[in-house]
mmCIF file of C-alpha atoms in Angstrom:
data_model
loop_
_atom_site.group_PDB
_atom_site.id
_atom_site.type_symbol
_atom_site.label_atom_id
_atom_site.label_comp_id
_atom_site.label_asym_id
_atom_site.label_seq_id
_atom_site.Cartn_x
_atom_site.Cartn_y
_atom_site.Cartn_z
ATOM 1 C CA MET A 15 -39.235 -28.199 -11.622
ATOM 2 C CA LYS A 16 -37.680 -28.260 -7.679
ATOM 3 C CA THR A 17 -38.142 -24.878 -5.958
ATOM 4 C CA PHE A 18 -36.583 -23.435 -2.421
ATOM 5 C CA VAL A 19 -37.761 -20.191 -0.514
ATOM 6 C CA SER A 20 -35.213 -17.566 -0.149
ATOM 7 C CA ASP A 21 -34.756 -16.617 3.491
ATOM 8 C CA ILE A 22 -34.010 -13.299 2.593
ATOM 9 C CA SER A 23 -37.400 -12.474 0.490
ATOM 10 C CA GLY A 24 -39.345 -15.195 1.070
ATOM 11 C CA GLN A 25 -40.168 -15.895 -2.621
ATOM 12 C CA GLU A 26 -40.114 -19.027 -4.863
ATOM 13 C CA PHE A 27 -37.056 -19.574 -6.913
ATOM 14 C CA PRO A 28 -35.999 -22.903 -9.049
ATOM 15 C CA MET A 29 -33.595 -24.868 -7.189
ATOM 16 C CA ALA A 30 -30.555 -24.498 -9.869
ATOM 17 C CA ASP A 31 -30.699 -20.751 -8.602
ATOM 18 C CA CYS A 32 -29.990 -21.806 -4.722
ATOM 19 C CA VAL A 33 -26.744 -20.539 -2.658
ATOM 20 C CA ASN A 34 -25.906 -21.581 0.608
ATOM 21 C CA ALA A 35 -24.281 -18.879 3.005
ATOM 22 C CA LYS A 36 -21.706 -20.607 3.528
ATOM 23 C CA MET A 37 -20.465 -20.088 0.001
ATOM 24 C CA ILE A 38 -20.488 -16.345 0.195
ATOM 25 C CA ARG A 39 -17.918 -13.830 0.623
ATOM 26 C CA LYS A 40 -17.479 -12.380 4.063
ATOM 27 C CA ALA A 41 -17.792 -9.230 2.553
ATOM 28 C CA ILE A 42 -21.075 -9.690 0.587
ATOM 29 C CA PHE A 43 -22.042 -11.991 3.764
ATOM 30 C CA ASP A 44 -21.455 -9.024 6.163
ATOM 31 C CA CYS A 45 -23.628 -6.417 3.520
ATOM 32 C CA ILE A 46 -26.533 -9.004 3.460
ATOM 33 C CA LYS A 47 -26.684 -9.360 7.818
ATOM 34 C CA GLY A 48 -26.709 -5.511 7.980
ATOM 35 C CA GLU A 49 -29.915 -5.628 6.130
ATOM 36 C CA TYR A 50 -31.426 -8.725 7.086
ATOM 37 C CA PRO A 51 -30.041 -9.293 10.612
ATOM 38 C CA ASP A 52 -31.233 -13.074 10.878
ATOM 39 C CA PHE A 53 -29.519 -14.032 7.860
ATOM 40 C CA ASN A 54 -26.951 -16.631 9.138
ATOM 41 C CA LEU A 55 -24.576 -19.151 7.720
ATOM 42 C CA ASP A 56 -27.269 -22.008 7.056
ATOM 43 C CA SER A 57 -29.393 -19.623 4.973
ATOM 44 C CA VAL A 58 -29.849 -19.666 1.421
ATOM 45 C CA LEU A 59 -30.913 -17.224 -1.190
ATOM 46 C CA SER A 60 -31.374 -16.875 -4.538
ATOM 47 C CA ILE A 61 -28.598 -16.011 -7.218
ATOM 48 C CA SER A 62 -30.077 -13.017 -8.300
ATOM 49 C CA GLU A 63 -30.543 -11.832 -4.838
ATOM 50 C CA LEU A 64 -26.849 -12.277 -4.336
ATOM 51 C CA ASN A 65 -25.870 -10.474 -7.410
ATOM 52 C CA TYR A 66 -28.343 -7.471 -5.910
ATOM 53 C CA PHE A 67 -26.110 -7.164 -2.761
ATOM 54 C CA ARG A 68 -22.519 -7.842 -4.827
ATOM 55 C CA GLU A 69 -24.058 -4.694 -7.111
ATOM 56 C CA LYS A 70 -24.717 -2.757 -3.758
ATOM 57 C CA TYR A 71 -21.462 -3.944 -2.087
ATOM 58 C CA ILE A 72 -19.171 -2.749 -5.036
ATOM 59 C CA SER A 73 -21.113 0.684 -5.464
ATOM 60 C CA THR A 74 -20.855 1.157 -1.541
ATOM 61 C CA PHE A 75 -17.375 0.965 -1.405
ATOM 62 C CA LEU A 76 -16.885 3.143 -4.622
ATOM 63 C CA LEU A 77 -19.213 5.687 -2.439
ATOM 64 C CA LYS A 78 -16.640 5.069 0.604
ATOM 65 C CA GLU A 79 -13.553 5.749 -1.732
ATOM 66 C CA THR A 80 -14.835 8.814 -3.204
ATOM 67 C CA ARG A 81 -15.791 10.469 0.405
ATOM 68 C CA GLU A 82 -12.703 9.756 1.875
ATOM 69 C CA LEU A 83 -10.571 11.203 -1.156
ATOM 70 C CA ASN A 84 -12.927 14.413 -0.400
ATOM 71 C CA GLU A 85 -12.356 13.984 3.159
ATOM 72 C CA LEU A 86 -8.872 14.087 2.763
ATOM 73 C CA GLU A 87 -8.635 16.881 0.340
ATOM 74 C CA LYS A 88 -10.798 18.877 3.151
ATOM 75 C CA THR A 89 -8.154 18.260 6.042
ATOM 76 C CA VAL A 90 -5.455 19.119 3.997
ATOM 77 C CA ILE A 91 -7.228 22.732 2.872
ATOM 78 C CA LYS A 92 -8.140 23.123 6.204
ATOM 79 C CA SER A 93 -4.772 22.320 7.551
ATOM 80 C CA LEU A 94 -3.176 25.103 5.195
ATOM 81 C CA LYS A 95 -5.870 27.376 6.357
ATOM 82 C CA ASP A 96 -5.985 27.008 10.079
ATOM 83 C CA LYS A 97 -2.220 26.236 10.663
ATOM 84 C CA GLN A 98 -0.373 28.815 11.586
ATOM 85 C CA SER A 99 3.162 29.477 9.886
ATOM 86 C CA VAL A 100 6.153 29.094 12.372
ATOM 87 C CA LEU A 101 8.194 32.118 10.893
ATOM 88 C CA THR A 102 7.525 35.106 13.307
ATOM 89 C CA GLN A 103 7.356 38.267 11.507
ATOM 90 C CA LEU A 104 11.003 39.875 11.763
ATOM 91 C CA GLU A 105 10.384 42.756 9.626
ATOM 92 C CA ASP A 106 6.913 43.904 11.318
ATOM 93 C CA GLU A 107 9.436 43.940 14.960
ATOM 94 C CA THR A 108 11.273 47.179 13.775
ATOM 95 C CA ALA A 109 7.897 48.965 14.695
ATOM 96 C CA ASP A 110 8.618 48.269 18.601
ATOM 97 C CA TYR A 111 12.267 49.711 18.283
ATOM 98 C CA THR A 112 12.772 52.592 20.699
ATOM 99 C CA PHE A 113 13.635 56.189 19.418
ATOM 100 C CA GLY A 114 17.741 55.513 19.775
ATOM 101 C CA GLN A 115 17.777 51.610 18.228
ATOM 102 C CA LYS A 116 15.838 53.226 15.652
ATOM 103 C CA ILE A 117 18.272 56.132 15.115
ATOM 104 C CA ALA A 118 21.017 53.396 15.613
ATOM 105 C CA ASP A 119 20.171 51.486 12.188
ATOM 106 C CA LYS A 120 20.054 55.037 10.977
ATOM 107 C CA VAL A 121 23.263 56.008 11.555
ATOM 108 C CA ALA A 122 24.883 52.440 10.780
ATOM 109 C CA GLU A 123 23.305 52.323 7.199
ATOM 110 C CA PHE A 124 24.744 55.900 6.595
ATOM 111 C CA GLY A 125 28.049 55.244 8.132
ATOM 112 C CA GLY A 126 28.809 52.456 5.866
ATOM 113 C CA SER A 127 27.544 53.936 2.677
ATOM 114 C CA TRP A 128 29.003 55.551 -0.280
ATOM 115 C CA THR A 129 26.984 58.724 0.246
ATOM 116 C CA PHE A 130 28.729 59.165 4.040
ATOM 117 C CA ILE A 131 31.937 58.675 2.167
ATOM 118 C CA ILE A 132 32.041 61.064 -0.525
ATOM 119 C CA SER A 133 29.895 63.550 1.838
ATOM 120 C CA PHE A 134 33.019 63.256 4.474
ATOM 121 C CA VAL A 135 35.667 63.666 1.941
ATOM 122 C CA ILE A 136 33.960 66.834 0.339
ATOM 123 C CA PHE A 137 34.150 68.093 3.845
ATOM 124 C CA LEU A 138 37.306 67.285 4.850
ATOM 125 C CA ALA A 139 38.641 68.902 1.637
ATOM 126 C CA LEU A 140 36.747 72.073 2.132
ATOM 127 C CA TRP A 141 37.723 72.098 5.744
ATOM 128 C CA ILE A 142 41.181 72.186 4.752
ATOM 129 C CA LEU A 143 41.151 74.383 1.380
ATOM 130 C CA VAL A 144 39.300 77.052 3.516
ATOM 131 C CA ASN A 145 41.554 77.403 6.078
ATOM 132 C CA VAL A 146 44.828 77.105 4.135
ATOM 133 C CA PHE A 147 43.668 78.883 1.132
ATOM 134 C CA VAL A 148 41.015 81.662 1.860
ATOM 135 C CA LEU A 149 41.971 81.973 5.542
ATOM 136 C CA LEU A 150 45.925 81.720 4.640
ATOM 137 C CA ASN A 151 46.193 79.583 7.925
ATOM 138 C CA LYS A 152 45.101 81.913 10.109
ATOM 139 C CA GLY A 153 41.303 81.096 10.220
ATOM 140 C CA PHE A 154 39.767 79.018 12.697
ATOM 141 C CA ASP A 155 41.398 76.145 12.318
ATOM 142 C CA PRO A 156 44.968 76.507 10.780
ATOM 143 C CA TYR A 157 47.314 73.732 10.030
ATOM 144 C CA PRO A 158 47.916 70.814 11.401
ATOM 145 C CA PHE A 159 44.178 71.366 12.003
ATOM 146 C CA ILE A 160 43.816 70.432 15.259
ATOM 147 C CA LEU A 161 40.111 71.068 15.352
ATOM 148 C CA LEU A 162 39.537 68.916 12.717
ATOM 149 C CA ASN A 163 41.663 66.120 14.125
ATOM 150 C CA LEU A 164 39.273 66.625 17.499
ATOM 151 C CA ILE A 165 36.155 66.506 15.486
ATOM 152 C CA LEU A 166 37.296 63.296 13.323
ATOM 153 C CA SER A 167 37.973 61.674 16.872
ATOM 154 C CA CYS A 168 34.501 62.661 18.348
ATOM 155 C CA ILE A 169 32.752 60.967 15.501
ATOM 156 C CA ALA A 170 34.774 58.039 15.341
ATOM 157 C CA ALA A 171 34.379 57.547 19.226
ATOM 158 C CA LEU A 172 30.515 58.184 19.285
ATOM 159 C CA GLN A 173 29.943 56.400 15.806
ATOM 160 C CA ALA A 174 31.779 52.999 16.655
ATOM 161 C CA PRO A 175 29.183 52.372 19.593
ATOM 162 C CA VAL A 176 26.237 53.295 17.995
ATOM 163 C CA ILE A 177 27.304 50.910 15.084
ATOM 164 C CA MET A 178 28.220 47.982 17.511
ATOM 165 C CA MET A 179 24.515 48.478 18.927
ATOM 166 C CA SER A 180 23.236 48.316 15.292
ATOM 167 C CA GLN A 181 25.270 45.183 14.691
ATOM 168 C CA ASN A 182 24.243 43.420 17.863
ATOM 169 C CA ARG A 183 20.545 43.747 17.605
ATOM 170 C CA GLN A 184 21.108 42.631 13.590
ATOM 171 C CA GLU A 185 23.270 39.351 15.116
ATOM 172 C CA GLU A 186 19.620 38.616 17.332
ATOM 173 C CA LYS A 187 17.646 38.912 14.057
ATOM 174 C CA ASP A 188 20.087 36.781 12.745
ATOM 175 C CA ARG A 189 19.959 34.344 15.095
ATOM 176 C CA LYS A 190 15.878 34.709 15.548
ATOM 177 C CA ARG A 191 15.725 33.512 11.729
ATOM 178 C CA SER A 192 18.493 30.825 12.214
ATOM 179 C CA LYS A 193 15.882 29.316 14.732
ATOM 180 C CA ASN A 194 12.977 29.817 12.830
ATOM 181 C CA ASP A 195 14.693 28.327 9.899
ATOM 182 C CA TYR A 196 15.672 25.131 12.095
ATOM 183 C CA MET A 197 11.789 24.956 13.218
ATOM 184 C CA VAL A 198 10.297 25.251 9.396
ATOM 185 C CA ASN A 199 12.999 22.291 8.595
ATOM 186 C CA LEU A 200 11.605 20.239 11.224
ATOM 187 C CA LYS A 201 8.175 20.977 10.383
ATOM 188 C CA SER A 202 8.746 20.131 7.217
ATOM 189 C CA GLU A 203 10.658 16.792 7.780
ATOM 190 C CA LEU A 204 7.623 16.282 10.434
ATOM 191 C CA GLU A 205 4.838 16.798 7.694
ATOM 192 C CA ILE A 206 6.819 14.748 4.711
ATOM 193 C CA ARG A 207 6.685 11.984 7.611
ATOM 194 C CA MET A 208 3.389 12.257 8.351
ATOM 195 C CA LEU A 209 2.258 12.312 4.374
ATOM 196 C CA HIS A 210 4.581 9.213 3.863
ATOM 197 C CA GLU A 211 2.789 7.463 6.509
ATOM 198 C CA LYS A 212 -0.997 8.342 5.322
ATOM 199 C CA ILE A 213 0.114 7.633 1.617
ATOM 200 C CA ASP A 214 1.599 4.386 2.539
ATOM 201 C CA HIS A 215 -1.763 3.305 4.636
ATOM 202 C CA LEU A 216 -3.977 4.845 2.070
ATOM 203 C CA ILE A 217 -2.594 2.471 -0.897
ATOM 204 C CA MET A 218 -2.387 -0.802 1.835
ATOM 205 C CA HIS A 219 -5.800 0.356 2.271
ATOM 206 C CA GLN A 220 -7.176 0.623 -1.475
ATOM 207 C CA GLU A 221 -5.046 -2.696 -2.547
ATOM 208 C CA GLN A 222 -6.877 -4.860 0.159
ATOM 209 C CA SER A 223 -10.242 -3.567 -0.614
ATOM 210 C CA LEU A 224 -9.623 -3.865 -4.571
ATOM 211 C CA ILE A 225 -8.487 -7.311 -4.422
ATOM 212 C CA GLU A 226 -11.509 -8.038 -2.501
ATOM 213 C CA LEU A 227 -13.724 -6.070 -5.342
ATOM 214 C CA GLN A 228 -11.809 -8.228 -7.712
ATOM 215 C CA LYS A 229 -13.064 -11.422 -5.908
ATOM 216 C CA VAL A 230 -16.293 -10.168 -6.042
ATOM 217 C CA GLN A 231 -16.517 -9.570 -9.443
ATOM 218 C CA ILE A 232 -15.036 -12.558 -10.369
ATOM 219 C CA ASP A 233 -17.211 -14.303 -8.654
ATOM 220 C CA MET A 234 -20.366 -12.348 -10.608
ATOM 221 C CA MET A 235 -18.464 -13.576 -14.142
ATOM 222 C CA ASN A 236 -17.769 -17.247 -12.880
ATOM 223 C CA ASP A 237 -21.890 -17.451 -12.390
ATOM 224 C CA ILE A 238 -22.631 -15.688 -15.509
ATOM 225 C CA ILE A 239 -20.205 -18.220 -17.534
ATOM 226 C CA SER A 240 -22.010 -20.962 -15.706
ATOM 227 C CA LYS A 241 -25.466 -19.719 -16.639
ATOM 228 C CA ILE A 242 -24.222 -19.802 -20.037
ATOM 229 C CA GLU A 243 -23.083 -23.611 -19.880
ATOM 230 C CA LYS A 244 -26.290 -24.441 -18.511
ATOM 231 C CA LYS A 245 -27.947 -22.787 -21.470
ATOM 232 C CA GLY A 246 -25.522 -23.930 -23.959
#
């Protein structure tokens, strides 16, 4: 029986098991050459040795895919942990307000509430009742209540600018919120685009790799079928 010597192991095999390097797929050829640098297109090896490298290529491919998925998960988790949010903590900024700004906010908050309205109505009613019925229009502010009108004018004159101060600062906070909303939307759009590109790249890479893997598996199946036909 004719035999040949494998250029990989140096062992003798039946001539029927001989495989020329030119017939090997490039991916498998590169795998063999990585382990045996002297292996070239004129070299020969046995079908059993070829199957060994095919299996090694398949297992290496699967391990590589698993590592890539793990690295992708680690990257996503790291980005979620390390990247700072573009939102500014507007609520925490109240700690930097001056005493006057805080008073203005409190005055504006109280002046726009039902508590203020009801309290002021009760105050007016008591003022009028005391001066008209208790003091019989001879007290400190008889009808037409000039002192009361003066107090109301002063309150209105002082309350208006205080409320405007609070409204101006609220408008500034609203502008900051609008800016932050724009930044968040822009960041989300860019991240979505990047994710689409990564997914497209991953799908294309996997499709090419799976096609090559299927070709190797088909070659192995063809070799098995050929052996069965020869034995038959």
